[in-house]
Coordinates of N, CA, C and O in Angstrom, one line a residue:
M27 N 42.9 -13.7 38.4 CA 42.9 -12.4 37.9 C 43.5 -11.4 39.0 O 42.9 -11.4 40.1
R28 N 44.5 -10.7 38.7 CA 45.1 -9.8 39.7 C 44.3 -8.5 39.7 O 44.2 -7.8 38.7
I29 N 43.9 -8.1 40.9 CA 43.2 -6.8 41.0 C 44.2 -5.7 40.9 O 45.3 -5.7 41.5
T30 N 43.9 -4.7 40.1 CA 44.9 -3.6 39.9 C 44.2 -2.3 40.3 O 43.6 -1.6 39.5
Q31 N 44.3 -2.0 41.6 CA 43.7 -0.7 42.2 C 44.8 0.0 43.0 O 45.4 -0.6 43.8
G32 N 45.0 1.3 42.8 CA 45.9 2.1 43.6 C 47.3 2.0 43.0 O 47.6 1.4 42.0
T33 N 48.2 2.7 43.7 CA 49.6 2.8 43.4 C 50.2 1.4 43.5 O 49.9 0.6 44.3
F34 N 51.2 1.2 42.6 CA 52.0 -0.1 42.6 C 51.2 -1.3 42.2 O 51.7 -2.4 42.3
S35 N 49.9 -1.2 41.7 CA 49.1 -2.3 41.5 C 49.6 -3.2 40.3 O 49.2 -4.4 40.2
Y36 N 50.4 -2.6 39.4 CA 50.8 -3.4 38.3 C 52.2 -4.0 38.6 O 52.7 -4.8 37.8
L37 N 52.8 -3.8 39.7 CA 54.1 -4.3 40.1 C 53.8 -5.6 40.9 O 52.7 -5.9 41.4
P38 N 54.9 -6.4 41.1 CA 54.8 -7.6 42.0 C 54.4 -7.2 43.4 O 54.6 -6.0 43.8
D39 N 53.9 -8.1 44.2 CA 53.5 -7.8 45.6 C 54.7 -7.2 46.3 O 55.9 -7.6 46.1
L40 N 54.5 -6.2 47.1 CA 55.5 -5.6 47.9 C 55.9 -6.5 49.1 O 55.1 -7.1 49.7
T41 N 57.2 -6.5 49.4 CA 57.7 -7.2 50.6 C 57.4 -6.4 51.8 O 57.1 -5.2 51.7
D42 N 57.6 -7.0 53.0 CA 57.3 -6.2 54.2 C 58.3 -5.0 54.3 O 57.9 -4.0 54.8
E43 N 59.5 -5.2 53.8 CA 60.5 -4.1 53.9 C 60.0 -2.9 53.0 O 60.2 -1.8 53.3
E44 N 59.5 -3.3 51.8 CA 59.0 -2.3 50.9 C 57.8 -1.6 51.4 O 57.6 -0.3 51.3
I45 N 56.9 -2.3 52.1 CA 55.7 -1.7 52.7 C 56.2 -0.8 53.8 O 55.6 0.3 53.9
R46 N 57.1 -1.2 54.6 CA 57.6 -0.4 55.7 C 58.2 0.9 55.1 O 58.0 2.0 55.7
A47 N 58.9 0.8 54.0 CA 59.5 2.0 53.4 C 58.4 3.0 52.9 O 58.5 4.2 53.0
Q48 N 57.3 2.4 52.3 CA 56.2 3.3 51.9 C 55.5 4.0 53.0 O 55.1 5.1 53.0
I49 N 55.3 3.2 54.1 CA 54.7 3.8 55.3 C 55.6 4.9 55.9 O 55.2 6.0 56.3
A50 N 56.9 4.7 55.9 CA 57.9 5.7 56.3 C 57.8 7.0 55.5 O 57.9 8.1 56.0
Y51 N 57.6 6.8 54.2 CA 57.4 7.9 53.3 C 56.2 8.7 53.6 O 56.2 10.0 53.7
I52 N 55.1 8.0 53.9 CA 53.8 8.6 54.2 C 54.0 9.4 55.5 O 53.5 10.6 55.6
V53 N 54.6 8.8 56.5 CA 54.8 9.5 57.8 C 55.7 10.7 57.7 O 55.5 11.7 58.2
K54 N 56.8 10.6 56.9 CA 57.7 11.7 56.6 C 57.0 12.9 56.0 O 57.4 14.0 56.3
Q55 N 56.0 12.6 55.2 CA 55.3 13.7 54.6 C 54.3 14.4 55.5 O 53.8 15.4 55.2
G56 N 54.1 13.8 56.7 CA 53.2 14.3 57.7 C 51.8 13.9 57.4 O 50.8 14.5 58.0
W57 N 51.6 12.9 56.7 CA 50.2 12.4 56.3 C 49.8 11.4 57.4 O 50.6 10.7 58.0
A58 N 48.5 11.3 57.5 CA 47.9 10.2 58.4 C 47.9 8.9 57.6 O 47.7 8.8 56.4
V59 N 48.1 7.8 58.4 CA 48.1 6.5 57.8 C 46.8 5.8 58.2 O 46.4 5.8 59.4
A60 N 46.1 5.2 57.2 CA 44.9 4.5 57.5 C 45.0 3.1 56.8 O 45.5 3.0 55.7
I61 N 44.5 2.1 57.5 CA 44.6 0.7 57.0 C 43.1 0.3 56.8 O 42.3 0.4 57.7
E62 N 42.8 -0.3 55.7 CA 41.5 -0.8 55.3 C 41.6 -2.2 54.8 O 42.6 -2.6 54.2
Y63 N 40.5 -2.9 54.9 CA 40.4 -4.3 54.4 C 39.1 -4.6 53.8 O 38.1 -3.9 54.1
T64 N 39.0 -5.6 52.9 CA 37.8 -6.0 52.3 C 37.9 -7.4 51.7 O 39.0 -7.8 51.4
D65 N 36.8 -8.0 51.5 CA 36.8 -9.3 50.7 C 36.0 -9.1 49.5 O 35.7 -10.1 48.7
D66 N 35.6 -7.9 49.2 CA 34.9 -7.5 47.9 C 35.6 -6.4 47.2 O 35.4 -5.2 47.4
P67 N 36.6 -6.7 46.4 CA 37.5 -5.7 45.8 C 37.0 -5.1 44.5 O 37.7 -4.6 43.7
S68 N 35.7 -5.1 44.3 CA 35.1 -4.5 43.1 C 35.6 -3.1 42.9 O 35.7 -2.3 43.9
P69 N 35.9 -2.6 41.7 CA 36.3 -1.2 41.5 C 35.2 -0.2 42.0 O 35.5 0.9 42.3
Y70 N 34.0 -0.7 42.1 CA 32.9 0.2 42.5 C 32.7 0.2 44.0 O 32.0 1.0 44.6
N71 N 33.4 -0.7 44.7 CA 33.4 -0.8 46.2 C 34.5 0.1 46.7 O 35.6 -0.3 47.0
V72 N 34.2 1.4 46.9 CA 35.3 2.3 47.4 C 35.3 2.4 48.9 O 36.3 3.0 49.4
Y73 N 34.3 1.9 49.6 CA 34.2 1.9 51.0 C 34.7 0.6 51.6 O 33.9 -0.3 51.7
W74 N 35.9 0.5 52.0 CA 36.4 -0.7 52.6 C 36.3 -0.6 54.1 O 36.1 0.5 54.6
H75 N 36.4 -1.7 54.8 CA 36.3 -1.6 56.3 C 37.6 -1.0 56.9 O 38.7 -1.3 56.4
M76 N 37.4 -0.1 57.8 CA 38.6 0.5 58.5 C 39.1 -0.3 59.6 O 38.4 -0.8 60.4
W77 N 40.4 -0.5 59.6 CA 41.1 -1.2 60.7 C 41.5 -0.2 61.7 O 42.5 0.6 61.5
G78 N 40.8 -0.1 62.8 CA 41.1 0.9 63.8 C 40.8 2.3 63.2 O 40.0 2.5 62.3
L79 N 41.4 3.3 63.8 CA 41.2 4.7 63.4 C 42.4 5.2 62.6 O 43.5 4.6 62.7
P80 N 42.3 6.2 61.7 CA 43.4 6.7 61.0 C 44.5 7.2 62.1 O 44.1 7.7 63.1
M81 N 45.7 7.0 61.7 CA 46.8 7.4 62.7 C 47.4 8.7 62.3 O 48.2 8.8 61.3
F82 N 47.0 9.8 62.9 CA 47.5 11.1 62.7 C 48.7 11.3 63.6 O 48.9 10.7 64.6
D83 N 49.6 12.3 63.2 CA 50.8 12.7 63.9 C 51.7 11.6 64.3 O 52.3 11.6 65.4
L84 N 51.9 10.6 63.5 CA 52.9 9.6 63.7 C 54.3 10.1 63.5 O 54.5 10.9 62.6
E85 N 55.2 9.7 64.3 CA 56.6 10.0 64.1 C 57.4 8.8 63.8 O 58.5 8.9 63.2
D86 N 56.9 7.6 64.1 CA 57.6 6.4 63.9 C 56.7 5.5 63.1 O 55.6 5.1 63.5
P87 N 57.1 5.0 61.9 CA 56.3 4.2 61.1 C 56.0 2.8 61.6 O 55.2 2.0 61.2
A88 N 56.8 2.4 62.7 CA 56.6 1.1 63.3 C 55.2 0.9 63.8 O 54.7 -0.2 63.8
A89 N 54.6 1.9 64.3 CA 53.2 1.8 64.9 C 52.2 1.4 63.7 O 51.4 0.5 63.9
A90 N 52.4 2.0 62.6 CA 51.5 1.7 61.5 C 51.8 0.3 60.9 O 50.9 -0.4 60.5
M91 N 53.1 0.0 60.9 CA 53.5 -1.4 60.4 C 52.9 -2.4 61.4 O 52.5 -3.5 60.9
Y92 N 53.0 -2.2 62.6 CA 52.4 -3.1 63.6 C 50.9 -3.3 63.4 O 50.4 -4.5 63.4
E93 N 50.2 -2.2 63.2 CA 48.7 -2.3 62.9 C 48.5 -3.1 61.6 O 47.5 -3.9 61.5
F94 N 49.3 -2.9 60.6 CA 49.1 -3.6 59.3 C 49.3 -5.1 59.6 O 48.6 -5.9 59.1
E95 N 50.4 -5.5 60.3 CA 50.6 -6.9 60.6 C 49.5 -7.5 61.4 O 49.1 -8.7 61.1
K96 N 48.9 -6.8 62.3 CA 47.8 -7.3 63.1 C 46.5 -7.5 62.2 O 45.8 -8.5 62.3
C97 N 46.3 -6.6 61.3 CA 45.2 -6.7 60.3 C 45.4 -7.9 59.4 O 44.5 -8.7 59.2
R98 N 46.6 -8.1 59.0 CA 47.0 -9.2 58.1 C 46.8 -10.6 58.9 O 46.3 -11.5 58.3
E99 N 47.1 -10.6 60.2 CA 46.9 -11.8 61.0 C 45.4 -12.1 61.1 O 45.0 -13.2 61.1
A100 N 44.6 -11.0 61.3 CA 43.2 -11.2 61.5 C 42.4 -11.5 60.3 O 41.4 -12.2 60.3
F101 N 42.9 -11.0 59.1 CA 42.2 -11.2 57.8 C 43.2 -11.7 56.8 O 43.5 -10.9 55.8
P102 N 43.7 -12.9 56.9 CA 44.7 -13.4 55.9 C 44.1 -13.6 54.5 O 44.9 -13.6 53.6
N103 N 42.8 -13.7 54.4 CA 42.2 -14.0 53.1 C 41.5 -12.8 52.6 O 40.5 -12.9 51.8
H104 N 41.9 -11.6 53.0 CA 41.3 -10.3 52.5 C 42.3 -9.5 51.8 O 43.5 -9.7 51.9
Y105 N 41.8 -8.5 51.1 CA 42.7 -7.4 50.6 C 42.9 -6.4 51.7 O 41.9 -6.0 52.4
I106 N 44.1 -5.9 51.8 CA 44.4 -4.9 52.8 C 45.1 -3.7 52.1 O 46.1 -4.0 51.3
R107 N 44.6 -2.6 52.3 CA 45.0 -1.4 51.6 C 45.6 -0.4 52.6 O 45.0 -0.2 53.7
I108 N 46.7 0.3 52.3 CA 47.2 1.3 53.2 C 47.1 2.7 52.5 O 47.4 2.8 51.3
N109 N 46.5 3.6 53.2 CA 46.3 5.0 52.6 C 47.1 6.0 53.3 O 47.2 5.9 54.6
G110 N 47.5 7.0 52.6 CA 48.1 8.2 53.2 C 47.2 9.4 53.0 O 47.0 9.8 51.8
Y111 N 46.8 10.0 54.1 CA 45.8 11.1 54.0 C 46.6 12.4 54.4 O 47.1 12.5 55.4
D112 N 46.5 13.4 53.5 CA 47.2 14.7 53.7 C 46.2 15.6 54.4 O 45.2 16.1 53.7
P113 N 46.4 16.0 55.7 CA 45.4 16.8 56.4 C 45.7 18.3 56.2 O 44.9 19.1 56.8
S114 N 46.6 18.7 55.4 CA 47.0 20.1 55.3 C 45.8 20.9 54.6 O 45.1 20.3 53.8
P115 N 45.7 22.2 55.0 CA 44.5 22.9 54.5 C 44.4 23.0 53.0 O 43.3 23.1 52.5
M116 N 45.4 23.0 52.3 CA 45.3 23.1 50.8 C 45.0 21.8 50.1 O 44.6 21.7 49.0
W117 N 45.1 20.6 50.9 CA 44.8 19.3 50.3 C 43.6 18.7 50.9 O 42.6 18.4 50.2
Q118 N 43.7 18.2 52.1 CA 42.7 17.5 52.8 C 42.2 16.4 52.0 O 41.0 16.3 51.7
A119 N 43.1 15.5 51.5 CA 42.7 14.5 50.6 C 43.7 13.3 50.7 O 44.8 13.4 51.3
Q120 N 43.3 12.2 50.2 CA 44.1 11.0 50.1 C 45.2 11.2 49.1 O 45.0 11.6 47.9
R121 N 46.5 11.1 49.5 CA 47.6 11.3 48.6 C 48.3 10.0 48.2 O 49.1 10.0 47.2
A122 N 48.1 9.0 48.9 CA 48.7 7.7 48.6 C 47.8 6.5 48.9 O 47.0 6.7 49.9
S123 N 47.8 5.5 48.1 CA 47.0 4.3 48.4 C 47.5 3.2 47.7 O 47.8 3.3 46.5
F124 N 47.7 2.0 48.4 CA 48.2 0.8 47.7 C 47.8 -0.4 48.4 O 47.5 -0.4 49.6
I125 N 47.6 -1.5 47.6 CA 47.2 -2.8 48.2 C 48.5 -3.4 48.8 O 49.4 -3.6 48.0
A126 N 48.5 -3.6 50.1 CA 49.7 -4.2 50.8 C 49.6 -5.7 51.0 O 50.6 -6.3 51.2
H127 N 48.4 -6.2 50.9 CA 48.2 -7.7 51.1 C 47.0 -8.1 50.3 O 46.0 -7.4 50.1
R128 N 47.0 -9.3 49.7 CA 45.9 -9.8 48.9 C 45.8 -11.3 49.2 O 46.8 -11.9 49.6
P129 N 44.6 -11.9 48.9 CA 44.5 -13.3 49.1 C 45.4 -14.1 48.2 O 45.7 -13.6 47.1
K130 N 45.6 -15.4 48.5 CA 46.4 -16.2 47.6 C 45.8 -16.4 46.3 O 46.4 -16.4 45.2
E131 N 44.5 -16.7 46.3 CA 43.7 -16.9 45.0 C 42.8 -15.7 44.8 O 42.0 -15.3 45.7
E132 N 42.9 -15.1 43.6 CA 42.0 -14.0 43.2 C 41.1 -14.5 42.1 O 41.6 -14.6 41.0
P133 N 39.8 -14.8 42.3 CA 39.0 -15.4 41.3 C 38.6 -14.5 40.1 O 38.2 -15.0 39.1
G134 N 38.7 -13.2 40.3 CA 38.4 -12.3 39.1 C 36.9 -11.9 39.1 O 36.2 -11.9 40.1
F135 N 36.5 -11.4 37.9 CA 35.2 -10.8 37.8 C 34.4 -11.5 36.6 O 35.0 -11.9 35.7
R136 N 33.1 -11.4 36.7 CA 32.2 -11.8 35.6 C 31.6 -10.6 35.0 O 31.2 -9.7 35.7
L137 N 31.5 -10.6 33.7 CA 30.9 -9.5 32.9 C 29.5 -9.9 32.6 O 29.3 -10.9 31.9
H138 N 28.6 -9.1 33.1 CA 27.1 -9.3 32.7 C 26.7 -8.4 31.6 O 27.0 -7.2 31.6
R139 N 26.1 -8.9 30.6 CA 25.5 -8.1 29.5 C 24.0 -8.2 29.6 O 23.5 -9.3 29.7
Q140 N 23.4 -7.0 29.6 CA 22.0 -7.0 29.7 C 21.4 -6.1 28.6 O 22.0 -5.0 28.3
L141 N 20.4 -6.6 27.9 CA 19.8 -5.8 26.9 C 18.8 -4.8 27.5 O 18.0 -5.2 28.3
W142 N 18.9 -3.6 27.1 CA 18.1 -2.5 27.6 C 16.7 -2.7 27.1 O 16.4 -3.4 26.1
S143 N 15.7 -2.0 27.6 CA 14.3 -2.1 27.2 C 14.0 -1.8 25.8 O 13.1 -2.3 25.2
D144 N 14.8 -0.9 25.2 CA 14.6 -0.5 23.8 C 15.1 -1.6 22.8 O 14.8 -1.5 21.6
G145 N 15.8 -2.6 23.3 CA 16.2 -3.7 22.5 C 17.4 -3.5 21.6 O 17.8 -4.3 20.8
R146 N 18.0 -2.3 21.7 CA 19.1 -1.9 20.8 C 20.4 -1.7 21.5 O 21.5 -1.6 20.9
R147 N 20.3 -1.5 22.8 CA 21.5 -1.1 23.6 C 21.8 -2.2 24.6 O 20.9 -2.8 25.1
L148 N 23.1 -2.4 24.9 CA 23.6 -3.3 25.9 C 24.1 -2.5 27.1 O 24.7 -1.5 27.0
K149 N 23.8 -3.1 28.3 CA 24.3 -2.5 29.6 C 25.3 -3.6 30.1 O 25.0 -4.7 30.2
Y150 N 26.5 -3.1 30.5 CA 27.5 -4.0 31.0 C 27.8 -3.7 32.5 O 27.9 -2.6 32.9
T151 N 27.8 -4.7 33.3 CA 28.2 -4.6 34.7 C 29.2 -5.7 35.1 O 29.2 -6.7 34.5
L152 N 30.0 -5.4 36.2 CA 30.9 -6.3 36.7 C 30.5 -6.9 38.0 O 29.9 -6.2 38.8
E153 N 30.8 -8.2 38.2 CA 30.5 -8.8 39.5 C 31.7 -9.7 39.9 O 32.1 -10.5 39.1
A154 N 32.2 -9.4 41.1 CA 33.3 -10.2 41.5 C 32.9 -11.7 41.8 O 31.8 -11.9 42.5
Y155 N 33.6 -12.7 41.3 CA 33.2 -14.1 41.6 C 33.3 -14.3 43.1 O 32.5 -15.1 43.6
A156 N 34.1 -13.6 43.9 CA 34.2 -13.7 45.3 C 32.8 -13.4 46.0 O 32.5 -14.0 47.0
T157 N 32.0 -12.5 45.4 CA 30.8 -12.1 46.1 C 29.7 -13.2 45.9 O 28.6 -13.0 46.5
I158 N 29.9 -14.3 45.2 CA 29.0 -15.3 45.1 C 28.8 -16.0 46.5 O 27.7 -16.4 46.9
K159 N 29.9 -16.0 47.3 CA 29.8 -16.6 48.7 C 29.5 -15.4 49.6 O 29.8 -14.3 49.3
P160 N 28.9 -15.7 50.8 CA 28.5 -14.7 51.7 C 29.8 -14.1 52.4 O 30.8 -14.7 52.4
P161 N 29.7 -12.8 52.8 CA 30.8 -12.2 53.5 C 31.3 -13.1 54.6 O 30.5 -13.7 55.3
G162 N 32.6 -13.1 54.8 CA 33.2 -14.0 55.8 C 33.6 -15.4 55.3 O 34.4 -16.0 56.0
Q163 N 33.0 -15.8 54.2 CA 33.3 -17.1 53.7 C 34.1 -17.0 52.3 O 34.3 -18.0 51.7
R164 N 34.3 -15.8 51.9 CA 35.0 -15.6 50.6 C 36.5 -15.8 50.8 O 37.1 -15.6 51.9
Y165 N 37.2 -16.4 49.8 CA 38.6 -16.6 49.8 C 39.1 -17.6 50.9 O 40.2 -17.6 51.3
Q166 N 38.2 -18.5 51.4 CA 38.6 -19.5 52.3 C 39.1 -20.7 51.6 O 38.6 -21.1 50.5
E167 N 40.1 -21.3 52.2 CA 40.7 -22.6 51.6 C 39.6 -23.7 51.7 O 38.9 -23.8 52.7
E168 N 39.5 -24.4 50.7 CA 38.5 -25.5 50.7 C 39.2 -26.8 50.7 O 40.2 -27.1 50.4

């Protein structure tokens, strides 16, 4: 099951050249570049691990691309997301976000149905199959 979060999520995976172009666009806008990674891509997991610090005042996208490549080398079986943060006084918000790398196998989600205490209503929750394994062991080749 392909995770669809953020910009471009319904398109095929971006090539390195396309990722470089998106980073160049973020830098050209004057936005900060932040790289995040996770092995728990649940839609409710909005806090991913930060790779280094956000990169403000970049003039060359090569620095952000270098950090992305280092993150991908360190976490080849994780999701890696690149964010563009607009620090201008009128925005101060994330203006771009896309998944730049994903594991080869994406196991998907399980839907839990629970009957509420009144016996008439159902409660639905999602659980990523990846979270069955402990952190650090998810998405490993067996």
